[in-house]
Each structure stands twice: as structure tokens, then as C-alpha cells.
Coordinates of C-alpha atoms in Angstrom, one line a residue:
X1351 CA 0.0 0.0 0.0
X1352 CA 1.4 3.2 -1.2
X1353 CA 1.4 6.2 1.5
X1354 CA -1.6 8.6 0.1
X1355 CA -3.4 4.9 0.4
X1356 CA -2.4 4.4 4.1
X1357 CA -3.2 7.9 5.2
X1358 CA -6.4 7.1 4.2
X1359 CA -7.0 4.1 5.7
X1360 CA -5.8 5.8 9.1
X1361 CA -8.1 8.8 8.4
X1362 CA -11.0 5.6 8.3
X1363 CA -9.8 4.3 11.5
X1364 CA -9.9 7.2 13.1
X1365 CA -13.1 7.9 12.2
X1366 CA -14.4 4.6 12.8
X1367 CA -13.4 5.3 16.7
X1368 CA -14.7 8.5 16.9
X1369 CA -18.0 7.2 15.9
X1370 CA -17.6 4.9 18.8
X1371 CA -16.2 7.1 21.6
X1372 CA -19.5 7.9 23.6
X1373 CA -20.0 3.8 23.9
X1374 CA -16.0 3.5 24.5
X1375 CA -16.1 6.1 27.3
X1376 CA -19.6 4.7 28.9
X1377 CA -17.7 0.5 28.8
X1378 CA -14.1 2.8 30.5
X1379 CA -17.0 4.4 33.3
X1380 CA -19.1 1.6 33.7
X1381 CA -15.9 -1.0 34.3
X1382 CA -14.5 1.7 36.2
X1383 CA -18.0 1.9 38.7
X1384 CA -18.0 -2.1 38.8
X1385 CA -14.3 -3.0 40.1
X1386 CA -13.3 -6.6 40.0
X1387 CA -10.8 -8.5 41.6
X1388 CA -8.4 -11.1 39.7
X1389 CA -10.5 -13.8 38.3
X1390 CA -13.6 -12.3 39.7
X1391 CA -14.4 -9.9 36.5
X1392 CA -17.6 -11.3 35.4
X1393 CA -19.2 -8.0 34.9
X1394 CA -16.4 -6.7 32.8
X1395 CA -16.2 -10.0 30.7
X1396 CA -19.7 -9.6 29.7
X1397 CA -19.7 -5.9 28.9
X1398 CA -17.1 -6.3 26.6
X1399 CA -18.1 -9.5 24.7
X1400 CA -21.5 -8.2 24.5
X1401 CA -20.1 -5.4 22.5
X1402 CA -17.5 -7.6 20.1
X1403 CA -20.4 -9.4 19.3
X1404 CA -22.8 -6.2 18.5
X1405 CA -19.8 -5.0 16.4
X1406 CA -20.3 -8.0 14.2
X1407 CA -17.1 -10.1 15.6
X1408 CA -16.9 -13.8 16.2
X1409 CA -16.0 -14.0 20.2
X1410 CA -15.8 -16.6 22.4
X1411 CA -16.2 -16.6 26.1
X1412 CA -14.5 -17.7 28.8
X1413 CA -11.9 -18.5 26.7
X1414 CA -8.7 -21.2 26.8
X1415 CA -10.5 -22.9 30.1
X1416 CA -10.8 -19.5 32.2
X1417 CA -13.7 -18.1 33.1
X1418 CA -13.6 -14.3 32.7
X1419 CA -11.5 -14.6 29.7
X1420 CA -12.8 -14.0 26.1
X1421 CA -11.4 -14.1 22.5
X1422 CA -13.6 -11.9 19.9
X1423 CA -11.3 -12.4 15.7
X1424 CA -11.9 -10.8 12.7
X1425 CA -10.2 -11.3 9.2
X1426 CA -9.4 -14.1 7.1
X1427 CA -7.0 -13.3 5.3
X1428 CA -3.1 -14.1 4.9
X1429 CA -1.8 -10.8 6.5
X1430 CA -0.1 -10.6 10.2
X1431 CA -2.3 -12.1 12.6
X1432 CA -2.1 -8.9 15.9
X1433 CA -3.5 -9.6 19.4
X1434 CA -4.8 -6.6 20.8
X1435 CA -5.0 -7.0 25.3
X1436 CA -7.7 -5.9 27.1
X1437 CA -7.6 -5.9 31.2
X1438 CA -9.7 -5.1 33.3
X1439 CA -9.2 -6.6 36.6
X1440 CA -9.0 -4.2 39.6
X1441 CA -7.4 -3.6 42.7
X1442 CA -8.0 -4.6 46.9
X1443 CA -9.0 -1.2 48.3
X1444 CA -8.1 1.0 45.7
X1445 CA -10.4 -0.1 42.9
X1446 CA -9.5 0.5 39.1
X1447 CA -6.1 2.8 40.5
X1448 CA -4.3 1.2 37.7
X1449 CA -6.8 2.3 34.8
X1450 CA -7.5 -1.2 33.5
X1451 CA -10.7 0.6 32.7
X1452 CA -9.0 2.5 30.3
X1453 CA -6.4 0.0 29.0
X1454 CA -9.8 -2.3 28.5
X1455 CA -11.8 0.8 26.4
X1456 CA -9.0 1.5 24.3
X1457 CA -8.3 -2.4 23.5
X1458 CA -11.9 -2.7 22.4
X1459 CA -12.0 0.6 20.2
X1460 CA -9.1 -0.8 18.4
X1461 CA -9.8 -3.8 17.8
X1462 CA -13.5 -3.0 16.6
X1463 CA -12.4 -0.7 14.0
X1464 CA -9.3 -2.9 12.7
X1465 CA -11.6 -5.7 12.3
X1466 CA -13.9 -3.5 10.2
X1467 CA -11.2 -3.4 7.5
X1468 CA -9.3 -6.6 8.1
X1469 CA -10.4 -8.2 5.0
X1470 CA -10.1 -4.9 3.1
X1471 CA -6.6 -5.5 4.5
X1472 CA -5.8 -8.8 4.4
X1473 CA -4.9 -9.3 8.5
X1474 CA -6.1 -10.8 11.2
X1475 CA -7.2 -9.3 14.3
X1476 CA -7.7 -10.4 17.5
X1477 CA -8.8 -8.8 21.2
X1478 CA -8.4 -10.8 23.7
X1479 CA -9.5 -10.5 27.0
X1480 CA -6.9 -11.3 29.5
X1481 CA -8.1 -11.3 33.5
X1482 CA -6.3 -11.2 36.3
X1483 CA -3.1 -8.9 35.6
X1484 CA -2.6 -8.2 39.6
X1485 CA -1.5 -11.2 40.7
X1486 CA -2.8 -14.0 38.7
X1487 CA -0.9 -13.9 35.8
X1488 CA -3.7 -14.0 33.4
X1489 CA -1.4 -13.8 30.3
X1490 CA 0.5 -16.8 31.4
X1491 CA -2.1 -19.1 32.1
X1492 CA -3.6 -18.3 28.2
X1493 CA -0.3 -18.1 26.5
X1494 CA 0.0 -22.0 28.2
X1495 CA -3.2 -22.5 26.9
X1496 CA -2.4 -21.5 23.5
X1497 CA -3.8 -18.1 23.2
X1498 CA -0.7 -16.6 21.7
X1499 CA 0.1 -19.5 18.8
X1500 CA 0.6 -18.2 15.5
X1501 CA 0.2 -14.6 16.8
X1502 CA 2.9 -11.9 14.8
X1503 CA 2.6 -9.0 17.2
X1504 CA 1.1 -8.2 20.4
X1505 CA 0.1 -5.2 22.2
X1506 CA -1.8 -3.1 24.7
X1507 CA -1.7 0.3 26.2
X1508 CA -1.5 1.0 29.7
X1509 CA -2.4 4.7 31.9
X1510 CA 0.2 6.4 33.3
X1511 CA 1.0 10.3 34.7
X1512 CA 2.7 11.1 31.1
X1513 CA 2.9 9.3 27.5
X1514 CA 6.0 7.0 27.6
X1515 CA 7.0 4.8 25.4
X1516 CA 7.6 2.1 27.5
X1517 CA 7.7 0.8 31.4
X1518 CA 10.4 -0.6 33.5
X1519 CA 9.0 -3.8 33.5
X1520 CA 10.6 -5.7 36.1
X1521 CA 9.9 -9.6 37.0
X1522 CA 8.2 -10.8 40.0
X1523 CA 7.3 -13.9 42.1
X1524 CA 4.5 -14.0 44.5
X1525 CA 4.7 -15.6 47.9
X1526 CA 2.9 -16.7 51.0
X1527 CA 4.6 -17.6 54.4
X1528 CA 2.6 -18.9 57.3
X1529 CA 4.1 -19.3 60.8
X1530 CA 2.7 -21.8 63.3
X1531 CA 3.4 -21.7 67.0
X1532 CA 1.8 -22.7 70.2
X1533 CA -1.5 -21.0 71.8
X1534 CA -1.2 -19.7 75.5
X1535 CA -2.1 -17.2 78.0
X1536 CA -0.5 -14.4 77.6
X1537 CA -0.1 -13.4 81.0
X1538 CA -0.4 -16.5 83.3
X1539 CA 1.4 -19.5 81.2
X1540 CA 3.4 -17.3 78.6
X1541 CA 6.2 -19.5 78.6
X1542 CA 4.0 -22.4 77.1
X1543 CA 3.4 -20.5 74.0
X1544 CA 5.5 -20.1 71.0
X1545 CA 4.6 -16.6 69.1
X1546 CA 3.7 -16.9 65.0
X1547 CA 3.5 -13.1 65.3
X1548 CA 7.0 -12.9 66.7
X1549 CA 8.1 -15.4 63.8
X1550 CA 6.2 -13.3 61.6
X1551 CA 7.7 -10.2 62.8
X1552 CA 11.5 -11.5 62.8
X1553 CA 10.9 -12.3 59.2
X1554 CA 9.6 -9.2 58.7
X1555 CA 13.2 -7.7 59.8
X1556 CA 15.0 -9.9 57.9
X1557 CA 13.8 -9.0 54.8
X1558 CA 14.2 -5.2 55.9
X1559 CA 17.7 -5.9 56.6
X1560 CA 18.4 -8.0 53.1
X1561 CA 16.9 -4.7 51.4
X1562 CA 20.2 -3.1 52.1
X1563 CA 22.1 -5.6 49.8
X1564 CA 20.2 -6.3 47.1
X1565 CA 20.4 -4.7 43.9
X1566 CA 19.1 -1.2 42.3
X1567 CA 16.3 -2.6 39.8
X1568 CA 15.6 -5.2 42.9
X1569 CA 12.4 -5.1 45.3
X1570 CA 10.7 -6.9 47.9
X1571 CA 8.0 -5.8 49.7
X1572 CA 4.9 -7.3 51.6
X1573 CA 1.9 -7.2 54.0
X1574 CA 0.8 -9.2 57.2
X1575 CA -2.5 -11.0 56.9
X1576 CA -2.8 -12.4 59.6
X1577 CA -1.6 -11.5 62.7
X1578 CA -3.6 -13.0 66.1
X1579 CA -6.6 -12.5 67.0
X1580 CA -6.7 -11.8 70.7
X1581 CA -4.4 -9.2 72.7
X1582 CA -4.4 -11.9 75.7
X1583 CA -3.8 -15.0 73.8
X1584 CA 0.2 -15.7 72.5
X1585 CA -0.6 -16.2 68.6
X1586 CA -0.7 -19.7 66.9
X1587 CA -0.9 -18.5 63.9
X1588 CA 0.4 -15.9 61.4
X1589 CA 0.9 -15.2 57.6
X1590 CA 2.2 -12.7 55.7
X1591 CA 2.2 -11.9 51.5
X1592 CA 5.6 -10.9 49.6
X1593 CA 6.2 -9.8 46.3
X1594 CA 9.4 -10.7 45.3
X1595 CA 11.3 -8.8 42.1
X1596 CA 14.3 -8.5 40.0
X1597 CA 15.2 -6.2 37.0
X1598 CA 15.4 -9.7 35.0
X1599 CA 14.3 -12.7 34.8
X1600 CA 18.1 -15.0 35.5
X1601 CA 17.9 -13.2 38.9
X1602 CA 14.9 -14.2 40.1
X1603 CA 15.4 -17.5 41.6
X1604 CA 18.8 -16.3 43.2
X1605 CA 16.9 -13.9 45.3
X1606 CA 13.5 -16.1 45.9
X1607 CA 16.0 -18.1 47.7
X1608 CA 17.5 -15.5 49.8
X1609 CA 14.1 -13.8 50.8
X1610 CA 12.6 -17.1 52.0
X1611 CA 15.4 -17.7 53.7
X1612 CA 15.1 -14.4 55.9
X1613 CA 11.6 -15.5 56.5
X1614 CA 12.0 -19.2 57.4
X1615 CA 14.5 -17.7 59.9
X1616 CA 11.6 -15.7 61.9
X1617 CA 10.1 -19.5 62.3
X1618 CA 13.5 -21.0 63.8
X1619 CA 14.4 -18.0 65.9
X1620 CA 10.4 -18.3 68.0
X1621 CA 10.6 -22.5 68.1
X1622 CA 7.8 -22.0 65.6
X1623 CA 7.0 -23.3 61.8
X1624 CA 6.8 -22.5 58.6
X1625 CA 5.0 -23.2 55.2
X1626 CA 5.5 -21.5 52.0
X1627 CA 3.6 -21.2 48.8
X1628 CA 4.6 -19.4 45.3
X1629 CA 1.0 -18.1 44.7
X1630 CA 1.6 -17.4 40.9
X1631 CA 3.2 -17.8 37.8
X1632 CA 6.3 -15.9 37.4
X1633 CA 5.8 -12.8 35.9
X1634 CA 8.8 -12.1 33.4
X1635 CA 10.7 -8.8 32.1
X1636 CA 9.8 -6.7 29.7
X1637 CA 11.3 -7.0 26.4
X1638 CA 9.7 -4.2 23.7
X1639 CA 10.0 -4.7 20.2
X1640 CA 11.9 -1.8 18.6
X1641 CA 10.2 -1.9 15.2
X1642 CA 7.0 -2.2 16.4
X1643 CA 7.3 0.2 19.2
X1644 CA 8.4 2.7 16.3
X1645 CA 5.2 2.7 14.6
X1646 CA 3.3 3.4 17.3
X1647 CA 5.6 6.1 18.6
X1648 CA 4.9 7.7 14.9
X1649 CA 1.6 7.1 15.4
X1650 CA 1.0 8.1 18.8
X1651 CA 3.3 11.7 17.9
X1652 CA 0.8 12.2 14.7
X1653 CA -2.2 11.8 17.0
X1654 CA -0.5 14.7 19.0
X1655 CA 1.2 12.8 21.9
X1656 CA 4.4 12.6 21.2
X1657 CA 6.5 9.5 23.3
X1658 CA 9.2 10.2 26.2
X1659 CA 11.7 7.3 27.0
X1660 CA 13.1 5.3 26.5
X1661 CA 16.1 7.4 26.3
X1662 CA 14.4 9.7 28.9
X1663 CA 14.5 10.5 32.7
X1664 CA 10.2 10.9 32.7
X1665 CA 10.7 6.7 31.9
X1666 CA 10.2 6.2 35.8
X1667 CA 7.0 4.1 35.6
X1668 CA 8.5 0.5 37.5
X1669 CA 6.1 -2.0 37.8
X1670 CA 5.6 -5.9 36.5
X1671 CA 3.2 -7.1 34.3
X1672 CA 2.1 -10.5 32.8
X1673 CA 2.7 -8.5 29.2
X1674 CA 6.2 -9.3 30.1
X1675 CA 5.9 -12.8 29.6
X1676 CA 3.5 -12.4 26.1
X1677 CA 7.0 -10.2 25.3
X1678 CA 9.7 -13.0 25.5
X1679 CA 6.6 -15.3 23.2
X1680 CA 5.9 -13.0 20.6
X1681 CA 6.7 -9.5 19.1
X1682 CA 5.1 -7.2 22.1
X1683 CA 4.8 -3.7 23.5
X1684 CA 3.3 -2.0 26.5
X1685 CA 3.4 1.9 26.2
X1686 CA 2.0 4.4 28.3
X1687 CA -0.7 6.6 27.8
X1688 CA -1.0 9.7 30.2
X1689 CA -4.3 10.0 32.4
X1690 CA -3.3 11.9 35.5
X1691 CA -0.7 15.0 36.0
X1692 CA 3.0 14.5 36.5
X1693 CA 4.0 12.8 39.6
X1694 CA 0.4 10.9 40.7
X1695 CA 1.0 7.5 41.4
X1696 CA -0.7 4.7 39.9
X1697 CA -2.0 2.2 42.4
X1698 CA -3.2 5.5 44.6
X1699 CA -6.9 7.1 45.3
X1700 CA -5.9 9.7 43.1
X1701 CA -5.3 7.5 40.6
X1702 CA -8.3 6.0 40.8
X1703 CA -10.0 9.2 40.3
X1704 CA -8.3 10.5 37.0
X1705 CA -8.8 7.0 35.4
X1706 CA -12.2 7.7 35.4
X1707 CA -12.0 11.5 34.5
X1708 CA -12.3 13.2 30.7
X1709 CA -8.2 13.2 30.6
X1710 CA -8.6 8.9 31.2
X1711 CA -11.7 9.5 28.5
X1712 CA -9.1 11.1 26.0
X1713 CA -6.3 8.1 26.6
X1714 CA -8.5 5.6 26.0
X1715 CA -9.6 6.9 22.4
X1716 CA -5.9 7.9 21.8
X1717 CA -4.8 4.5 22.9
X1718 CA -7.6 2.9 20.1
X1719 CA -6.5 4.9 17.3
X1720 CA -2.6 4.5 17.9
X1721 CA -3.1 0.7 18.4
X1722 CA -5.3 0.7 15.3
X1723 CA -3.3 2.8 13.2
X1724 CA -0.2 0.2 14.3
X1725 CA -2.4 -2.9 13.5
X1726 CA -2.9 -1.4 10.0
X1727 CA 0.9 -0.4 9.0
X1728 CA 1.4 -4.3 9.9
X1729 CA -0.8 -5.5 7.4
X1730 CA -0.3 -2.6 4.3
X1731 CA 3.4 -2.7 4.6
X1732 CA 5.2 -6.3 4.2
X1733 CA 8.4 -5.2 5.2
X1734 CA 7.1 -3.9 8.6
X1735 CA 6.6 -7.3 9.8
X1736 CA 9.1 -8.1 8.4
X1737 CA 11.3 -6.1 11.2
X1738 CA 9.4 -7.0 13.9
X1739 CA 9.4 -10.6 13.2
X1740 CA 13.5 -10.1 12.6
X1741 CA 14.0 -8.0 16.0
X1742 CA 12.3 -10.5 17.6
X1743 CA 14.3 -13.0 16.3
X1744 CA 17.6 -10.9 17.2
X1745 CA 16.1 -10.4 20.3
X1746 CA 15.7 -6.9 20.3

């Protein structure tokens, strides 16, 4: 496809989405006012498949064996075959403070109007709807499942407090430690007890002690969830949750081993016990694709937004996603789409507020048309696949 050609192709995606933005802002609000937890998101799974469907796409739900995932495809042609992710899980306490409300919209506005000129095109589109990013590793369990096979390029867009073209996407393991000990009375027999809380508490300190020697792109941090439950009674029981994290993914296990360590040691030091449990899948680095990224930096810069990072200080956004793994399987970005003012945090009140505000409302149609317009300089230009597919094979 010459240029003039795909200029107007992007001017018909574009308008496509605008003709959807008042139904692509009420599906950001109306995920946004029903926050699910990981696994939970029956409300969002329906919304969204009930809308693939009305835009004429063949969906299935409850896809690759889980139950608030979906699949909706379009095109049968020979073109590049793009996965477009939606999420839209949400968070304990702080509801949608990560915008998966808007990173869910702006999947479903692309991936509507790409499919409306897939066969035009000759690609293959698909939007998939992948639960459980916080925590569960959603994206794992389909790409096990097979929901990435045969799949040229991924991607998905994700809020943020400016428009980056990337995050530090840094790998993480989740872990639960329980301490058992002894019940006793406080007061009168306290040297029959042995304290789970105390256990708890020295493994607590270990881990802030192991902080000091651990590396720069390196994190661990956790919660107590169970701590006693009477002020007279020497606890029998105690847990706590950890997230455990390295800058990549040969690091990981090194430092899983040296954090459960520092725990276990709580149990020995109290004559109590200890069990442990990796909750999750592993949730690898982040590895973009430097072609692909490039169109949708052009893209993103035509639609007025032009990209900061990587190559710049604002590329401060550290966090782990599931995307990371979909990353090291198939040609992937992850960029970052600005809903809240400089220096607001995700995974905060605040946050939560501006995702569902008109500056979220504005990402999420920006995020549609700069995925769409991305999805079509896949299919009209051969030799753009053709340097993803070869990055991807360089590994780069």
C-alpha cells in the first residue's frame, strides 16, 4: 500500500473510533464503577463480549478454560495475525487505581475498527480479554493455553501520569509464608506459647535488613494478613504476603532463595513453623520490540502525543506485568498513555479518580486509534513485519 493509500485508511480508522467514543467512554465508566478483583471480572467480561459481538465479531467466552477470559477475531485473510489485550481486573482497596478501565476501552476501540477493514486489508485481528493482571498472571495461564500461537505481534496500552513509550517492567514472584506456634495465655502461662507473630515479625526484619544488599532494579515488599486475634492470647498463627522482584528474569530465583530464607528464619528463631507457597506464575521482564514500538511512537506523535523514553529520565514508571511474559513469546509492546498530571501515582486514590476522568476518557480513544493505526501499518506494509518478526528473532 502506497502512503496517500495508508493515510487514508488511518483517516477511516480514526473515524471509525470517533463514531464509537461515547460507547467506549460509557464501557471505561461503567468498568471503572464495577471494580473486580483477579478472576472475579464477570461483569467486565460480559460488557465487553456483549459489544465484540454487536460489532459483528466472532467471540468466544470464557476462553482457553478461564472463566472471565474472552477471544472476539476478525479477518481471514493471509496478512499478520495482531493480538490486541484488554484488562480489566481491579485492585484490593483501591479499585480501578491502575486504569484497567481505560487500558480495556482503548483495546476494544481498536480492535472493533481494525476488524472492520481486516479483510479490506488482508490481517487478522484479534482482542483478547486477558483477567487477572494483579496477581494472577492471566497472560501466562492463556499463553499455556495457547492463546498466543501463530500470533505476529502483540500489544496493549496501559495509563500512566505522562505518554511514555515504554515501562520498567521488572519480574516478580509472589509468595505466601505462614508461621505456626503454640497458643497460651498471655499473662499467666506465657512461657507455654510459642509466638507466630513474633516469627512473623523477625521475618519481617530480615527482609528489611536484606533490602540493604540487594540490587538497584531489585524489590521486595509485603503485608501481614494475619496476625492473632486476641491481645491476651500468645498467637498460633500468622501469615504474611511478599512480592518478590528482580530487574530480570536470571535473577529471580537467586533472590527467591535469599528472601525465603530471611523468613524461614523468623520460624526458627520463635521455636515455631513454617510453610510456604509461590501463589503465581512468574511474571517475566519486559522486552519491547523496537520496530513495532516505532510505529506506534509515529503514530501516537501524529495523533498529538508525542512519546518520552526510553532514552528519557520521565521513563520512571517501575512495575511488573504479565505483558512481560506475552513479550519474551511473541513481538510485544506495552506503552503508556498519560491520564493523571505528572507525579500521581498509579495504584493510589488519586489515581483511581483521574482513570475515570475526561483526561482517562481522552487516553483511551488515543490508545484505540494509535493501536489501530499500528495494527494497520502491519498489514499494508510487508516489510514492517518483516522487522518485527526479525527484531524479535535478534532479540531486540
Amino acid at each position: 500500500m502506497d502512503a496517500p493509500a495508508l493515510v487514508a485508511t488511518k483517516t477511516r480508522l480514526s473515524a471509525l473510533i470517533d463514531g464509537l467514543a461515547e460507547r467506549l467512554v460509557d464501557v471505561s465508566h461503567a468498568i471503572h464503577a464495577h471494580p473486580e478483583l483477579c478472576f472475579e471480572e464477570r461483569y467486565a467480561h460480559d460488557l465487553l463480549t456483549d459489544e465484540l459481538e454487536a460489532a459483528g465479531l466472532e467471540v468466544t467466552r470464557h476462553a482457553y478454560g478461564l472463566e472471565t477470559a474472552f477471544e472476539a477475531r476478525a479477518g481471514s485473510g493471509d496478512g499478520p495475525t495482531v493480538v490486541v489485550c484488554c484488562e480489566y481486573d481491579a485492585l484490593p482497596g483501591v479499585g480501578h487505581a491502575c486504569g484497567h478501565n481505560i487500558i480495556a476501552a482503548a483495546g476494544l476501540g481498536a480492535g472493533v475498527a481494525a476488524a472492520a477493514l481486516a479483510d479490506e486489508l488482508g490481517g487478522r485481528v484479534r482482542v483478547l480479554g486477558t483477567p487477572a493482571e494483579e496477581g494472577g498472571a492471566g497472560k501466562v495461564l492463556l499463553a499455556e493455553a495457547g492463546a498466543f500461537d501463530g500470533v505476529d505481534a502483540a500489544m496493549m496500552i496501559h495509563p500512566a501520569d505522562a505518554d511514555l513509550a515504554t515501562m520498567t517492567a521488572i519480574t516478580t514472584a509472589f509468595l505466601t509464608v505462614e508461621y505456626h506456634g503454640v497458643a497460651a495465655h498471655a499473662a499467666a502461662f506465657p512461657e507455654l506459647g510459642r509466638n507466630a507473630l513474633d516469627a512473623a515479625v523477625l521475618g519481617y526484619v530480615n527482609v528489611a535488613a536484606l533490602r540493604q544488599h540487594i540490587g538497584p532494579r531489585q524489590r521486595v515488599h509485603g503485608i501481614f494478613t494475619a496476625a492473632g486475634q486476641a491481645r491476651n492470647v500468645v498467637p498460633d498463627h500468622a501469615a504474611t504476603e511478599w512480592m518478590v522482584r528482580t530487574g530480570r528474569l536470571d535473577e529471580l530465583d537467586e533472590l527467591k532463595s535469599r528472601v525465603l530464607a530471611a523468613l524461614e528464619a523468623g520460624a526458627a528463631a520463635t521455636g515455631c513453623t513454617s510453610e510456604h507457597r509461590w501463589t503465581s506464575r512468574d511474571y517475566a521482564d519486559l522486552v519491547d520490540n523496537q520496530p513495532l514500538l516505532d510505529l506506534y511512537r509515529a503514530n501516537s506523535a501524529g495523533l498529538g502525543r508525542p512519546l518520552a523514553g526510553p532514552e528519557s529520565s520521565l521513563d520512571a514508571v517501575v512495575g511488573s506485568t504479565d505483558m512481560g511474559n506475552v513479550s519474551h513469546l511473541v513481538p510485544s509492546i506495552h506503552p503508556m498513555v498519560r491520564v493523571a498530571p505528572a507525579g500521581v501515582s498509579i495504584h493510589s486514590h488519586a489515581f483511581a479518580a483521574h482513570a475515570a476522568s475526561a483526561a482517562g476518557d481522552a487516553a483511551a480513544l488515543h490508545g484505540a486509534k494509535a493501536m489501530a493505526f499500528t495494527i494497520a501499518d502491519l498489514w499494508a506494509e510487508p516489510t514492517s513485519i518483516g522487522r518485527v518478526r526479525q527484531a524479535f528473532s535478534d532479540g531486540s
